[in-house]
Amino acid sequence: MAKRFSYLIIILSVLFLTIIIFLIKESQFNTTTVKDITITSCSFFTLVLAILLYDRFDYRKVVFQKKLDIVLKLLVDLKSFTFYGKYVNANYDYNIGFEIDRNSLKKQLNSNHLDKIISFNDNYHNRLYEKISPYFTNPFLPKEIQKGLQFLYMRNNHSINHIQDAEVIRLFFSDELPFNLDTLWYIESSNTITLKSYIQNYISCLDIIENWINDHSNIKADLNI
């Protein structure tokens, strides 16, 4: 919106200068010419002022600010998570840490067990749900960002009792250590969300947020994403 107003003012400025040059060139610069230039100048600056005031009080600015506020709040909430993945088999088990940072997540795409299905306990699911669900009902969240969040909105879940430990990787938060394997664990009902796709979806979501901010800003946002 701001860019469109800037382009409009530039076009009007060029038009204004063209008219002034024409008046000077086609006249003897007498009293009538001075009067015409004065009237033209006043009209031009009045128009520019009206455009600037319209932009200032335009409701779209208010809506955009609310959108920006909710997008930035979402970004802070997403990056506040540090989760772990625990892999267990008959011989050993270990934890993998995941920071919600684009570079860190990309490095994790070289990890082992990327093909394992993610599973989660009630604590992981409920805390994510509490954080994310308000954004889905917020009317100011841009639709493309809401779509990018869908992978975190897992609602139809099943127990993993029928799945071998070596086929899954358990996600949990750092404050759940020491870890309890005896809690009830779930997988998303489609049974297709692997660790690799989960990481890729996180990276994609961060990219969508950054692109939205850059697309609606006059300068490139230098964000710690």
PDB file of C-alpha atoms in Angstrom, residues 33-213:
ATOM      1  CA  THR A  33       2.007  32.947 -15.855  1.00  0.00           C
ATOM      2  CA  VAL A  34       3.010  33.501 -12.249  1.00  0.00           C
ATOM      3  CA  LYS A  35      -0.645  33.232 -11.251  1.00  0.00           C
ATOM      4  CA  ASP A  36      -1.061  29.976 -13.211  1.00  0.00           C
ATOM      5  CA  ILE A  37       2.065  28.509 -11.632  1.00  0.00           C
ATOM      6  CA  THR A  38       0.877  29.527  -8.167  1.00  0.00           C
ATOM      7  CA  ILE A  39      -2.547  27.946  -8.683  1.00  0.00           C
ATOM      8  CA  THR A  40      -0.994  24.779 -10.116  1.00  0.00           C
ATOM      9  CA  SER A  41       1.483  24.544  -7.233  1.00  0.00           C
ATOM     10  CA  CYS A  42      -1.222  25.010  -4.607  1.00  0.00           C
ATOM     11  CA  SER A  43      -3.399  22.400  -6.276  1.00  0.00           C
ATOM     12  CA  PHE A  44      -0.516  19.956  -6.457  1.00  0.00           C
ATOM     13  CA  PHE A  45       0.525  20.312  -2.824  1.00  0.00           C
ATOM     14  CA  THR A  46      -3.102  20.159  -1.687  1.00  0.00           C
ATOM     15  CA  LEU A  47      -3.513  16.891  -3.601  1.00  0.00           C
ATOM     16  CA  VAL A  48      -0.304  15.426  -2.141  1.00  0.00           C
ATOM     17  CA  LEU A  49      -1.378  16.431   1.365  1.00  0.00           C
ATOM     18  CA  ALA A  50      -4.782  14.819   0.834  1.00  0.00           C
ATOM     19  CA  ILE A  51      -3.125  11.596  -0.337  1.00  0.00           C
ATOM     20  CA  LEU A  52      -0.782  11.540   2.649  1.00  0.00           C
ATOM     21  CA  LEU A  53      -3.617  12.181   5.090  1.00  0.00           C
ATOM     22  CA  TYR A  54      -5.740   9.520   3.433  1.00  0.00           C
ATOM     23  CA  ASP A  55      -2.878   7.060   3.796  1.00  0.00           C
ATOM     24  CA  ARG A  56      -2.364   8.066   7.391  1.00  0.00           C
ATOM     25  CA  PHE A  57      -5.945   7.536   8.457  1.00  0.00           C
ATOM     26  CA  ASP A  58      -6.742   4.725   6.045  1.00  0.00           C
ATOM     27  CA  TYR A  59      -8.306   1.769   7.829  1.00  0.00           C
ATOM     28  CA  ARG A  60      -6.065  -0.548   5.813  1.00  0.00           C
ATOM     29  CA  LYS A  61      -3.103   0.720   7.786  1.00  0.00           C
ATOM     30  CA  VAL A  62      -4.836  -0.252  10.998  1.00  0.00           C
ATOM     31  CA  VAL A  63      -5.617  -3.717   9.644  1.00  0.00           C
ATOM     32  CA  PHE A  64      -2.064  -4.165   8.377  1.00  0.00           C
ATOM     33  CA  GLN A  65      -0.610  -3.176  11.751  1.00  0.00           C
ATOM     34  CA  LYS A  66      -2.788  -5.778  13.455  1.00  0.00           C
ATOM     35  CA  LYS A  67      -1.639  -8.364  10.917  1.00  0.00           C
ATOM     36  CA  LEU A  68       1.994  -7.449  11.480  1.00  0.00           C
ATOM     37  CA  ASP A  69       1.584  -7.614  15.260  1.00  0.00           C
ATOM     38  CA  ILE A  70       0.069 -11.099  15.145  1.00  0.00           C
ATOM     39  CA  VAL A  71       2.697 -12.366  12.674  1.00  0.00           C
ATOM     40  CA  LEU A  72       5.573 -11.117  14.839  1.00  0.00           C
ATOM     41  CA  LYS A  73       3.967 -12.578  17.963  1.00  0.00           C
ATOM     42  CA  LEU A  74       3.597 -15.920  16.199  1.00  0.00           C
ATOM     43  CA  LEU A  75       7.246 -15.827  15.171  1.00  0.00           C
ATOM     44  CA  VAL A  76       8.338 -15.198  18.770  1.00  0.00           C
ATOM     45  CA  ASP A  77       6.113 -18.042  20.005  1.00  0.00           C
ATOM     46  CA  LEU A  78       7.439 -20.462  17.398  1.00  0.00           C
ATOM     47  CA  LYS A  79      11.041 -19.665  18.238  1.00  0.00           C
ATOM     48  CA  SER A  80      10.397 -20.042  21.963  1.00  0.00           C
ATOM     49  CA  PHE A  81      10.194 -23.819  21.515  1.00  0.00           C
ATOM     50  CA  THR A  82      13.178 -26.093  21.929  1.00  0.00           C
ATOM     51  CA  PHE A  83      12.132 -29.673  21.476  1.00  0.00           C
ATOM     52  CA  TYR A  84      13.906 -33.004  21.522  1.00  0.00           C
ATOM     53  CA  GLY A  85      13.519 -36.232  19.650  1.00  0.00           C
ATOM     54  CA  LYS A  86      14.208 -39.506  21.439  1.00  0.00           C
ATOM     55  CA  TYR A  87      15.087 -42.581  19.430  1.00  0.00           C
ATOM     56  CA  VAL A  88      14.796 -45.991  21.092  1.00  0.00           C
ATOM     57  CA  ASN A  89      15.617 -49.475  19.861  1.00  0.00           C
ATOM     58  CA  ALA A  90      16.582 -52.785  21.437  1.00  0.00           C
ATOM     59  CA  ASN A  91      20.242 -51.823  21.844  1.00  0.00           C
ATOM     60  CA  TYR A  92      20.365 -48.128  22.742  1.00  0.00           C
ATOM     61  CA  ASP A  93      18.505 -44.832  22.921  1.00  0.00           C
ATOM     62  CA  TYR A  94      19.537 -41.189  22.606  1.00  0.00           C
ATOM     63  CA  ASN A  95      18.137 -37.659  22.338  1.00  0.00           C
ATOM     64  CA  ILE A  96      18.380 -35.160  19.472  1.00  0.00           C
ATOM     65  CA  GLY A  97      17.895 -31.460  20.263  1.00  0.00           C
ATOM     66  CA  PHE A  98      16.020 -29.130  17.896  1.00  0.00           C
ATOM     67  CA  GLU A  99      16.141 -25.339  18.178  1.00  0.00           C
ATOM     68  CA  ILE A 100      13.579 -23.427  16.124  1.00  0.00           C
ATOM     69  CA  ASP A 101      16.231 -21.707  14.077  1.00  0.00           C
ATOM     70  CA  ARG A 102      16.357 -22.054  10.309  1.00  0.00           C
ATOM     71  CA  ASN A 103      20.070 -22.815  10.053  1.00  0.00           C
ATOM     72  CA  SER A 104      19.974 -25.258  12.958  1.00  0.00           C
ATOM     73  CA  LEU A 105      16.972 -27.050  11.491  1.00  0.00           C
ATOM     74  CA  LYS A 106      18.628 -27.308   8.076  1.00  0.00           C
ATOM     75  CA  LYS A 107      21.643 -28.954   9.698  1.00  0.00           C
ATOM     76  CA  GLN A 108      19.304 -31.484  11.299  1.00  0.00           C
ATOM     77  CA  LEU A 109      18.226 -32.568   7.823  1.00  0.00           C
ATOM     78  CA  ASN A 110      21.530 -34.459   7.792  1.00  0.00           C
ATOM     79  CA  SER A 111      20.558 -36.359  10.953  1.00  0.00           C
ATOM     80  CA  ASN A 112      19.861 -40.045  11.196  1.00  0.00           C
ATOM     81  CA  HIS A 113      16.323 -41.390  11.530  1.00  0.00           C
ATOM     82  CA  LEU A 114      14.739 -38.764   9.279  1.00  0.00           C
ATOM     83  CA  ASP A 115      12.425 -41.453   7.933  1.00  0.00           C
ATOM     84  CA  LYS A 116      11.013 -42.251  11.383  1.00  0.00           C
ATOM     85  CA  ILE A 117       7.410 -41.333  12.158  1.00  0.00           C
ATOM     86  CA  ILE A 118       7.108 -38.623  14.796  1.00  0.00           C
ATOM     87  CA  SER A 119       5.200 -39.416  17.977  1.00  0.00           C
ATOM     88  CA  PHE A 120       4.329 -37.212  20.932  1.00  0.00           C
ATOM     89  CA  ASN A 121       2.846 -37.392  24.402  1.00  0.00           C
ATOM     90  CA  ASP A 122      -0.038 -35.407  25.880  1.00  0.00           C
ATOM     91  CA  ASN A 123       2.243 -32.717  27.253  1.00  0.00           C
ATOM     92  CA  TYR A 124       3.868 -32.003  23.888  1.00  0.00           C
ATOM     93  CA  HIS A 125       0.555 -32.018  22.056  1.00  0.00           C
ATOM     94  CA  ASN A 126      -1.330 -29.892  24.602  1.00  0.00           C
ATOM     95  CA  ARG A 127       1.366 -27.245  24.900  1.00  0.00           C
ATOM     96  CA  LEU A 128       1.642 -26.907  21.138  1.00  0.00           C
ATOM     97  CA  TYR A 129      -2.132 -26.781  20.839  1.00  0.00           C
ATOM     98  CA  GLU A 130      -2.399 -24.057  23.495  1.00  0.00           C
ATOM     99  CA  LYS A 131       0.235 -21.981  21.722  1.00  0.00           C
ATOM    100  CA  ILE A 132      -0.908 -22.455  18.140  1.00  0.00           C
ATOM    101  CA  SER A 133      -4.701 -22.805  18.226  1.00  0.00           C
ATOM    102  CA  PRO A 134      -5.405 -19.102  19.039  1.00  0.00           C
ATOM    103  CA  TYR A 135      -3.661 -18.124  15.801  1.00  0.00           C
ATOM    104  CA  PHE A 136      -5.968 -20.289  13.700  1.00  0.00           C
ATOM    105  CA  THR A 137      -8.999 -18.399  14.989  1.00  0.00           C
ATOM    106  CA  ASN A 138      -7.378 -14.961  14.769  1.00  0.00           C
ATOM    107  CA  PRO A 139      -8.934 -13.048  11.833  1.00  0.00           C
ATOM    108  CA  PHE A 140      -5.766 -11.011  11.293  1.00  0.00           C
ATOM    109  CA  LEU A 141      -3.415 -13.932  10.663  1.00  0.00           C
ATOM    110  CA  PRO A 142      -2.580 -13.966   6.920  1.00  0.00           C
ATOM    111  CA  LYS A 143      -4.025 -17.023   5.195  1.00  0.00           C
ATOM    112  CA  GLU A 144      -0.730 -18.181   3.702  1.00  0.00           C
ATOM    113  CA  ILE A 145       0.853 -18.244   7.166  1.00  0.00           C
ATOM    114  CA  GLN A 146      -2.141 -20.057   8.644  1.00  0.00           C
ATOM    115  CA  LYS A 147      -1.782 -22.674   5.924  1.00  0.00           C
ATOM    116  CA  GLY A 148       1.920 -23.025   6.739  1.00  0.00           C
ATOM    117  CA  LEU A 149       1.035 -23.743  10.387  1.00  0.00           C
ATOM    118  CA  GLN A 150      -1.280 -26.647   9.604  1.00  0.00           C
ATOM    119  CA  PHE A 151       1.405 -29.254  10.250  1.00  0.00           C
ATOM    120  CA  LEU A 152       1.447 -28.310  13.958  1.00  0.00           C
ATOM    121  CA  TYR A 153      -2.319 -28.583  14.314  1.00  0.00           C
ATOM    122  CA  MET A 154      -2.520 -32.338  14.898  1.00  0.00           C
ATOM    123  CA  ARG A 155      -5.932 -33.265  16.269  1.00  0.00           C
ATOM    124  CA  ASN A 156      -6.756 -36.827  15.157  1.00  0.00           C
ATOM    125  CA  ASN A 157      -4.214 -38.987  16.932  1.00  0.00           C
ATOM    126  CA  HIS A 158      -3.757 -42.669  17.721  1.00  0.00           C
ATOM    127  CA  SER A 159      -1.711 -44.597  20.242  1.00  0.00           C
ATOM    128  CA  ILE A 160       1.588 -46.080  19.012  1.00  0.00           C
ATOM    129  CA  ASN A 161       1.179 -49.325  20.956  1.00  0.00           C
ATOM    130  CA  HIS A 162       0.994 -51.249  17.689  1.00  0.00           C
ATOM    131  CA  ILE A 163       4.211 -49.718  16.273  1.00  0.00           C
ATOM    132  CA  GLN A 164       7.752 -50.871  16.979  1.00  0.00           C
ATOM    133  CA  ASP A 165       9.958 -48.445  18.929  1.00  0.00           C
ATOM    134  CA  ALA A 166      12.544 -48.427  16.147  1.00  0.00           C
ATOM    135  CA  GLU A 167       9.957 -47.065  13.691  1.00  0.00           C
ATOM    136  CA  VAL A 168       9.188 -43.859  15.586  1.00  0.00           C
ATOM    137  CA  ILE A 169      10.959 -40.902  17.130  1.00  0.00           C
ATOM    138  CA  ARG A 170       9.386 -39.369  20.229  1.00  0.00           C
ATOM    139  CA  LEU A 171       9.145 -35.575  20.451  1.00  0.00           C
ATOM    140  CA  PHE A 172       9.200 -33.831  23.823  1.00  0.00           C
ATOM    141  CA  PHE A 173      10.205 -30.540  25.452  1.00  0.00           C
ATOM    142  CA  SER A 174      13.436 -29.986  27.349  1.00  0.00           C
ATOM    143  CA  ASP A 175      11.693 -29.475  30.699  1.00  0.00           C
ATOM    144  CA  GLU A 176      10.374 -33.061  30.519  1.00  0.00           C
ATOM    145  CA  LEU A 177      13.809 -34.440  31.329  1.00  0.00           C
ATOM    146  CA  PRO A 178      14.377 -36.895  32.943  1.00  0.00           C
ATOM    147  CA  PHE A 179      12.389 -38.688  30.315  1.00  0.00           C
ATOM    148  CA  ASN A 180       9.557 -41.154  30.983  1.00  0.00           C
ATOM    149  CA  LEU A 181       8.953 -43.710  28.234  1.00  0.00           C
ATOM    150  CA  ASP A 182       5.969 -45.166  30.064  1.00  0.00           C
ATOM    151  CA  THR A 183       3.668 -42.245  29.289  1.00  0.00           C
ATOM    152  CA  LEU A 184       1.116 -42.697  26.522  1.00  0.00           C
ATOM    153  CA  TRP A 185       2.469 -41.812  23.082  1.00  0.00           C
ATOM    154  CA  TYR A 186       0.559 -40.898  19.944  1.00  0.00           C
ATOM    155  CA  ILE A 187       1.015 -40.487  16.225  1.00  0.00           C
ATOM    156  CA  GLU A 188      -1.013 -38.349  13.853  1.00  0.00           C
ATOM    157  CA  SER A 189      -3.809 -40.415  12.319  1.00  0.00           C
ATOM    158  CA  SER A 190      -2.454 -40.243   8.761  1.00  0.00           C
ATOM    159  CA  ASN A 191       0.694 -41.972  10.041  1.00  0.00           C
ATOM    160  CA  THR A 192       2.779 -40.139   7.421  1.00  0.00           C
ATOM    161  CA  ILE A 193       4.509 -37.311   9.308  1.00  0.00           C
ATOM    162  CA  THR A 194       8.173 -38.235   9.432  1.00  0.00           C
ATOM    163  CA  LEU A 195      10.905 -36.365  11.254  1.00  0.00           C
ATOM    164  CA  LYS A 196      12.166 -35.082   7.894  1.00  0.00           C
ATOM    165  CA  SER A 197       8.800 -33.654   6.828  1.00  0.00           C
ATOM    166  CA  TYR A 198       8.286 -32.156  10.300  1.00  0.00           C
ATOM    167  CA  ILE A 199      11.613 -30.288  10.096  1.00  0.00           C
ATOM    168  CA  GLN A 200      10.954 -29.218   6.495  1.00  0.00           C
ATOM    169  CA  ASN A 201       7.526 -27.883   7.476  1.00  0.00           C
ATOM    170  CA  TYR A 202       9.077 -25.831  10.285  1.00  0.00           C
ATOM    171  CA  ILE A 203      11.621 -24.341   7.859  1.00  0.00           C
ATOM    172  CA  SER A 204       8.893 -23.650   5.300  1.00  0.00           C
ATOM    173  CA  CYS A 205       6.755 -21.920   7.928  1.00  0.00           C
ATOM    174  CA  LEU A 206       9.651 -19.640   8.928  1.00  0.00           C
ATOM    175  CA  ASP A 207      10.270 -18.855   5.244  1.00  0.00           C
ATOM    176  CA  ILE A 208       6.603 -17.980   4.681  1.00  0.00           C
ATOM    177  CA  ILE A 209       6.607 -15.619   7.670  1.00  0.00           C
ATOM    178  CA  GLU A 210       9.805 -13.883   6.567  1.00  0.00           C
ATOM    179  CA  ASN A 211       8.575 -13.551   2.970  1.00  0.00           C
ATOM    180  CA  TRP A 212       5.275 -12.074   4.123  1.00  0.00           C
ATOM    181  CA  ILE A 213       7.067  -9.468   6.251  1.00  0.00           C
TER     182      ILE A 213
END
